[in-house]
Every structure is written in structure tokens, then in C-alpha cells.
Coordinates of C-alpha atoms in Angstrom, one line a residue:
X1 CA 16.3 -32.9 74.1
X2 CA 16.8 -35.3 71.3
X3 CA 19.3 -36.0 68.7
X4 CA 18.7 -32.9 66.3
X5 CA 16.1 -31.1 68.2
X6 CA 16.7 -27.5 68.8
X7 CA 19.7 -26.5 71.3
X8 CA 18.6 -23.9 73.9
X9 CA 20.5 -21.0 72.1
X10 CA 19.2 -21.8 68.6
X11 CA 16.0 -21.7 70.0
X12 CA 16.5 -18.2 72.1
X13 CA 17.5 -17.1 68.2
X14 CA 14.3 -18.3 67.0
X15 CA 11.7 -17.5 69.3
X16 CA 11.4 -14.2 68.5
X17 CA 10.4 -14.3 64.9
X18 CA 7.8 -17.0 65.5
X19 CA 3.9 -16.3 65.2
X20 CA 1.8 -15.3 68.6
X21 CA -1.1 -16.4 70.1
X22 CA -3.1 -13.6 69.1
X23 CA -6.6 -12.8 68.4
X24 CA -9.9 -15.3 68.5
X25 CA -10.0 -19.0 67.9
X26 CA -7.6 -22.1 69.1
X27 CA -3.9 -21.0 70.2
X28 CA -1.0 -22.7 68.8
X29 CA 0.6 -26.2 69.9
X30 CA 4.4 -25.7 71.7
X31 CA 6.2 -24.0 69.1
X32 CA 9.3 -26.1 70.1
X33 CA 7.6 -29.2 70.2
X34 CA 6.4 -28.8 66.6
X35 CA 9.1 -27.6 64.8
X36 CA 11.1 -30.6 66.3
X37 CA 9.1 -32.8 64.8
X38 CA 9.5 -31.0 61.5
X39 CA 13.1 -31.0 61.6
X40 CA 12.9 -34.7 62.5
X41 CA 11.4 -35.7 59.2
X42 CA 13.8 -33.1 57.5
X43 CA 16.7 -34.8 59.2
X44 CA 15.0 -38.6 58.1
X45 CA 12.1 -38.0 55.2
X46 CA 9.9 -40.8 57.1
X47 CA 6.4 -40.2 56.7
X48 CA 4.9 -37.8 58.5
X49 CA 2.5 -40.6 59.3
X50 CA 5.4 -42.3 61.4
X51 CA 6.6 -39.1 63.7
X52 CA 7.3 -40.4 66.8
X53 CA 4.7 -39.9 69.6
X54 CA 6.7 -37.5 71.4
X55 CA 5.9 -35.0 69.0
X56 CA 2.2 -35.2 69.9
X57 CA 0.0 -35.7 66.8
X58 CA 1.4 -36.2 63.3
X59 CA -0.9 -34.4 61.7
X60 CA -0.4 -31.4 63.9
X61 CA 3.0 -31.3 62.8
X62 CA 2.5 -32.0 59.1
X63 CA -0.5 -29.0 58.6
X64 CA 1.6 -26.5 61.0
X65 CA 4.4 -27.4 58.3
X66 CA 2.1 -26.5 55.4
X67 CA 0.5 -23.8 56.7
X68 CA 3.4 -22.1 57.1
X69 CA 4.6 -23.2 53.8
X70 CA 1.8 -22.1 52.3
X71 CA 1.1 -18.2 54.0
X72 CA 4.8 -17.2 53.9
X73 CA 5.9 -17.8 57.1
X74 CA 8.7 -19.6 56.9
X75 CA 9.9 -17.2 54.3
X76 CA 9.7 -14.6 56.6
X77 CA 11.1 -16.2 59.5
X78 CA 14.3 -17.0 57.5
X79 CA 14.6 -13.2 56.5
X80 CA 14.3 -12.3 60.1
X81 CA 17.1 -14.6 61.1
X82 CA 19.2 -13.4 57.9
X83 CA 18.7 -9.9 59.0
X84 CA 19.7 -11.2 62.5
X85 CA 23.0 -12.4 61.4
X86 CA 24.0 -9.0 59.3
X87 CA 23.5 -7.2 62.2
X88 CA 26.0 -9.3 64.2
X89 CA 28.2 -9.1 60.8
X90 CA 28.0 -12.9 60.5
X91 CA 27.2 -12.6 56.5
X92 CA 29.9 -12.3 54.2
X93 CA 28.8 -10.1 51.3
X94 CA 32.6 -10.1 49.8
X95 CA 31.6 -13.0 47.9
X96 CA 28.5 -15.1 47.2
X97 CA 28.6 -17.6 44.7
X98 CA 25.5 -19.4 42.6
X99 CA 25.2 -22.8 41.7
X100 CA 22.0 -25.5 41.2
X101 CA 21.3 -29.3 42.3
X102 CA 19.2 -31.5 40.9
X103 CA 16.7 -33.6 43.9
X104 CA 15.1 -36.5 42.8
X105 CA 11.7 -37.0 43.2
X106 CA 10.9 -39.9 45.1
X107 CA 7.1 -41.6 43.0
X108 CA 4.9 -40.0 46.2
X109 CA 5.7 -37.1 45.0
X110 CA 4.0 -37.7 41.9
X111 CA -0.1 -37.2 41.7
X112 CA -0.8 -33.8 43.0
X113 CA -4.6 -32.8 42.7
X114 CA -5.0 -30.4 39.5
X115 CA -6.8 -27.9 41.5
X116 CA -5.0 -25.4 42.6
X117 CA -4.1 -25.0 46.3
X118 CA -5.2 -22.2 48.5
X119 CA -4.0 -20.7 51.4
X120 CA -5.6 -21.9 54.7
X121 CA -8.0 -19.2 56.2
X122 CA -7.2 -16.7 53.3
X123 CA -8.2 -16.3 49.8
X124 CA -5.7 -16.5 46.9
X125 CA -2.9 -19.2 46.3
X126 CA 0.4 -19.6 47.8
X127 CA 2.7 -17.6 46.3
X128 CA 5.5 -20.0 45.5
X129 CA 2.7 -22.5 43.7
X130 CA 3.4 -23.9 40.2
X131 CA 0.9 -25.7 38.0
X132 CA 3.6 -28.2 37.3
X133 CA 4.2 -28.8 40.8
X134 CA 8.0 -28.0 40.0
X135 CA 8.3 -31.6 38.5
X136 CA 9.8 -32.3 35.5
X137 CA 11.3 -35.8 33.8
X138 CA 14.7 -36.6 32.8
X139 CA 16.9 -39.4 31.8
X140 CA 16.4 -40.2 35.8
X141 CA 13.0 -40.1 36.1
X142 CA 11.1 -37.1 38.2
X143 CA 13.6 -34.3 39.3
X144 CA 13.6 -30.8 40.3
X145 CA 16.6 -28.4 40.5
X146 CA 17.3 -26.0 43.1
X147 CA 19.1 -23.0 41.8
X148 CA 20.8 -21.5 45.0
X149 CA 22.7 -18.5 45.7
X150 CA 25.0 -19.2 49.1
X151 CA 27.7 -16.6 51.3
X152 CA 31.1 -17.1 52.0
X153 CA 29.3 -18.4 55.3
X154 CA 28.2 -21.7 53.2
X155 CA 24.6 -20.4 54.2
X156 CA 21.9 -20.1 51.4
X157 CA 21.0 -16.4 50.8
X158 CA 18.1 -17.4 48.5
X159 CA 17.1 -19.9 46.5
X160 CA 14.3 -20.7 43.2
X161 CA 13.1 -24.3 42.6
X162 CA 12.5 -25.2 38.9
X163 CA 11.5 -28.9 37.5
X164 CA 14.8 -30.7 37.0
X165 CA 15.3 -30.1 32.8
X166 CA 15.3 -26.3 33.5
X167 CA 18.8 -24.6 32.6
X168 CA 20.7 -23.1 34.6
X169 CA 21.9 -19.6 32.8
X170 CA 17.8 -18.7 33.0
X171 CA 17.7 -18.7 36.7
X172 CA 20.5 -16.2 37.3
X173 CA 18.6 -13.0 37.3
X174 CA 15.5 -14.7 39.2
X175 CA 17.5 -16.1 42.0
X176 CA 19.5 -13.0 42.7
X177 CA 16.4 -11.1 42.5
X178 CA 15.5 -13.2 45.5
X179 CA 18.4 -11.8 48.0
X180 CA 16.7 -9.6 50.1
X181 CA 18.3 -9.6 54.1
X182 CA 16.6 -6.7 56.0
X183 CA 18.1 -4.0 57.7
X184 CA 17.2 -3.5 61.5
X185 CA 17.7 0.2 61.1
X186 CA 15.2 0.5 58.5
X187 CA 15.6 1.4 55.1
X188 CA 16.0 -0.8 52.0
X189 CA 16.7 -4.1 52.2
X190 CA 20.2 -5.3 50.9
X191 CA 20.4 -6.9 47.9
X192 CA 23.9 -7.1 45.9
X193 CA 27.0 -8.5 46.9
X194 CA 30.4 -7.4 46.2
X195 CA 31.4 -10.1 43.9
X196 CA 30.0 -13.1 42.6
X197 CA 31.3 -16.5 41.6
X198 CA 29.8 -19.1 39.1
X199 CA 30.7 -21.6 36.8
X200 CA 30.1 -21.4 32.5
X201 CA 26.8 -22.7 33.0
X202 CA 25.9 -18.8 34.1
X203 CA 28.2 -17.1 31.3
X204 CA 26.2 -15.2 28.8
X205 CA 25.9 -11.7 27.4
X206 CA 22.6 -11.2 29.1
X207 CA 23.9 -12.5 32.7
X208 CA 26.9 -10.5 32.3
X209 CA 25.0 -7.1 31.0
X210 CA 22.1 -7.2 34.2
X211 CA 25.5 -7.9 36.5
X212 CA 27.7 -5.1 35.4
X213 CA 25.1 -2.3 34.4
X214 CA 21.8 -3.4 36.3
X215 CA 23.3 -4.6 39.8
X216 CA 26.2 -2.9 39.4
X217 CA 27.9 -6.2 41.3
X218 CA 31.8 -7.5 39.9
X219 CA 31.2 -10.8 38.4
X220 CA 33.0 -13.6 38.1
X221 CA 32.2 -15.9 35.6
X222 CA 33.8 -19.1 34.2
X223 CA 33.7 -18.4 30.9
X224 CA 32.0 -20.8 28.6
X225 CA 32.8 -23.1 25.8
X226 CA 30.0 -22.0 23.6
X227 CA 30.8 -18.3 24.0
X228 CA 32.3 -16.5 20.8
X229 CA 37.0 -16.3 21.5
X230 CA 37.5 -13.4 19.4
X231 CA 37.8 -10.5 21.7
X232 CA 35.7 -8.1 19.1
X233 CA 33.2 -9.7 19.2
X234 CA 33.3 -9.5 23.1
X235 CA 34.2 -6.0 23.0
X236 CA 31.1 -5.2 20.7
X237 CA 28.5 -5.7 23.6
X238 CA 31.1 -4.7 26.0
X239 CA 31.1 -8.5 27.4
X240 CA 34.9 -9.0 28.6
X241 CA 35.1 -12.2 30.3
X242 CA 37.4 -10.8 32.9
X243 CA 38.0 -14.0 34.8
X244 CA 39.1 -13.0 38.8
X245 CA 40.7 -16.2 39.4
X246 CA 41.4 -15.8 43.0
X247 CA 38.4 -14.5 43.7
X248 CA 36.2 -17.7 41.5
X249 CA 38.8 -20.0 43.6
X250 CA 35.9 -19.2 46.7
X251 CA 32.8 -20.7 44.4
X252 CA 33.7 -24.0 46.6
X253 CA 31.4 -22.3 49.0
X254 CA 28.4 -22.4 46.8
X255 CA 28.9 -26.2 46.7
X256 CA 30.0 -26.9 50.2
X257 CA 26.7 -25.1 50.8
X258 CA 24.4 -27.4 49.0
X259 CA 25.7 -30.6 50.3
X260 CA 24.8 -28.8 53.9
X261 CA 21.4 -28.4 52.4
X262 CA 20.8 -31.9 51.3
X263 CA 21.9 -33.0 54.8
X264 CA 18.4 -33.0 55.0
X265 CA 17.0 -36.3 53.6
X266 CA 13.5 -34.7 53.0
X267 CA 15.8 -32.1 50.6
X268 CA 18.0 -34.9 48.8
X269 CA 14.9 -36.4 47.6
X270 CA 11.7 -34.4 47.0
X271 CA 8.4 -36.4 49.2
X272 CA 6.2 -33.5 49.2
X273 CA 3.6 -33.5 46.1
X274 CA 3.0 -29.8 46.2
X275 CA 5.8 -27.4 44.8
X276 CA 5.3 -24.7 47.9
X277 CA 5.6 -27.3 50.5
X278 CA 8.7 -28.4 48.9
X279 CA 9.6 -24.7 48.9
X280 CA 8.9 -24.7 52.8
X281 CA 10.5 -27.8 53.3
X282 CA 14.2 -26.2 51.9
X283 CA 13.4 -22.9 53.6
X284 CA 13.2 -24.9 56.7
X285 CA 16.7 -26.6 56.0
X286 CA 18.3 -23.0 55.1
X287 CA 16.9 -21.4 58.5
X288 CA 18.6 -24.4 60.5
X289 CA 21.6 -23.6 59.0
X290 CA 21.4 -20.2 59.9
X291 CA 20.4 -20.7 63.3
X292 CA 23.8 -22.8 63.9
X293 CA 26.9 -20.5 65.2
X294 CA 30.6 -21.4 64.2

């Protein structure tokens, strides 16, 4: 086993989720084998061009990687794993905390084909496919952001890419959205915390309404600079601040979180010129962190 390969347990946690050689036509390359070599250019952002032969082929590993990116498999793998760790009651749902993170995008990332991409061996497009590719331009060149929602676990929960001049208060409602952790029981998947944490960059009216009367969830909001100080006119729209400072002393989490995530050199700075490969390549990085115990 090589230096970030899969361990033996992490893999016994894996396993199970993973697709089956089912069905007619070509069966699949060693799981294990694969996925090593996409975790190696996670862990490194080499080309996939220059994967090491003990992979096998390069371009096994790359178009396993965006297949998988592109049907929803990774996606679903992560959920699987998510719903894993509830049932062993490694998620803490007494406080999850949001936050973004700008990745810079490195210039091959630049020059994706204007048609739009389609889903190998189906019809339609992948679902987490953007006509701007997620790219946008700022004082630092080509970004994207990652607007992440992490548990007290520093494990992402869910997650929404956006190009890089995107604000942050926008993405709220659409990344919570995004929390969905299975039961195993059945039933409806959980979706709301019991508090949540962010900074002022999330504090407005129509954050605060969908948390308090649409989710139903206790935030906790830094309140912001721009917001109107005279209590009446918080009290009109019934938008208290209502700042739990011991609980907003946890959103380190969210943060400790995303340095975790961009561990991963391949996440730090974006290579991948399609928007849902990107996507798979931070699910990828989110899974691995779930898969690690302690």
C-alpha cells in the first residue's frame, strides 16, 4: 500500500457502496486500484497524464473519475457513507456551521468546449453542469468559490460551487438545501440541524426568515455591518439578531473543515475544465474525509 492509498478498514467502509459488475458489456477495472490513483492526483494535482504505472492506465483512471462525476456516483456514494456514520452516531447535528473558499483556477482549466457535456451511455446532461463552467474572474484571475456547510465532526455535510465573484449570503438557502444524510431505517432523509453558525456575510432578513420559519433550525448569525441598529426596525420583520455567542464560538469548525478539504492539491486549485468534474473531484475529497475514523 502506498503513501495515501486506501487503509484496509477505510476500504471495508467503502466497498459496499461501490457499483457491481452487473449486466452485459466489459466489467470494471480493481475498484481499489482505481480509486487510488484518483486520490493520488487529489492528494498531488499532477496530470492525469503522469499517474504512476502502478495504477495501470491513466486514462482508465481519469474516465472512471469522470464517469462517475458525471452519472452521480460519487454523490451517492458520499450519501451512503454519510448515512453510514449517523447510524454509528459519528455526525454531530448540535451544530453545523457554513462558510465559502475561494480555489483558484489554474489556466488548464480555462477552454472548455461550448457544447454541452452529456452523460456517458445515457441521454441528458450531468446534473451539476454549468454553462459557465463555474469560472468566473476577479482581481486574481479565474476563481471559483465553494460554499460549504461542515459538522462539528469538521466533515463537509454538503457543499454548492459558484464562479469565484458570487456572494456569499445567495448561497445560504441552496447549500442547506443540499444536506440530505439517509436514514437506514427508511423514511425521510435528515435535513436540519440543531443550530447553525455563520459569519455577517450570511446575515440578512431573508436568511434569517427561511431559518427560523421555513427550517425551523436556531441560527446563529454574526450580525452584519450593513444591517439596520434600531431594534424596530428589526422587530418589524421579526429579525432579532439574537447572537448565541457560545454557541457561534464552534463556527471554527466550518473553517478547520475547509483547510481539510483543500488538503487536496487538485481542490486548492481547480485543473479540471468541466464544472461537474470539479464537483466530483471535491465530492471525492469530502468522502475521504468521511471514510477516516478519530
Amino acid at each position: 500500500m502506498g503513501r495515501g492509498d486506501l487503509s484496509d478498514d477505510e476500504w471495508a467502509r467503502l466497498e459496499p457502496h461501490l457499483p457491481k459488475n452487473t449486466g452485459r458489456g466489459g466489467r470494471w477495472r480493481c475498484h481499489r486500484r482505481v480509486i487510488n490513483g484518483i486520490l493520488f492526483r487529489q492528494r498531488t494535482g499532477l496530470p492525469w497524464r503522469d499517474l504512476p504505472p502502478r495504477f495501470g492506465s491513466w486514462k482508465t483512471v481519469h474516465d472512471r473519475h469522470r464517469r462517475w462525476s458525471a452519472d452521480g456516483t460519487w454523490e451517492r456514494i458520499l450519501r451512503a457513507i454519510q448515512a453510514d456514520a449517523d447510524a454509528e452516531g459519528r455526525i454531530d447535528w448540535s451544530m453545523v456551521s457554513v462558510d465559502s473558499t475561494s480555489c483558484r483556477a489554474h489556466q488548464h482549466a480555462a477552454g472548455a468546449r461550448s457544447r454541452s457535456p452529456k452523460v456517458p451511455g445515457r441521454r441528458g446532461r450531468p446534473p451539476s453542469h454549468r454553462p459557465d463552467e463555474v469560472l468566473g474572474r476577479s482581481r486574481g484571475g479565474l476563481t471559483c468559490k465553494i460554499h460549504l456547510v461542515g459538522e462539528g465532526g469538521c466533515r463537509p455535510l454538503a457543499f454548492v460551487i459558484t464562479p469565484g465573484q458570487w456572494g456569499d449570503a445567495p448561497q445560504l438557502i441552496p447549500v442547506l438545501e443540499q444536506i440530505r444524510v439517509p436514514r437506514p431505517a427508511g423514511g425521510r432523509p435528515r435535513t436540519r440541524p440543531d443550530h447553525l453558525g455563520g459569519d455577517k456575510a450570511y446575515s440578512s432578513r431573508r436568511n434569517r426568515y427561511y431559518l427560523g420559519e421555513a427550517r425551523s433550525s436556531t441560527p446563529s448569525l454574526s450580525p452584519g455591518t450593513s444591517r439596520p441598529t434600531a431594534d424596530a426596525a428589526a422587530t418589524e420583520v421579526g429579525d432579532r439578531p439574537g447572537l448565541n455567542s457560545g454557541i457561534y464560538r464552534r463556527r471554527n469548525e466550518v473553517e478547520r473543515t475547509i483547510n481539510r478539504l483543500k488538503n487536496f492539491r487538485a481542490v486548492a486549485t481547480r485543473y479540471d475544465k468541466r464544472a461537474y468534474v470539479f464537483h466530483g473531484t471535491v465530492t471525492v475529497a469530502s468522502i475521504c474525509l468521511w471514510l477516516r475514523v478519530g
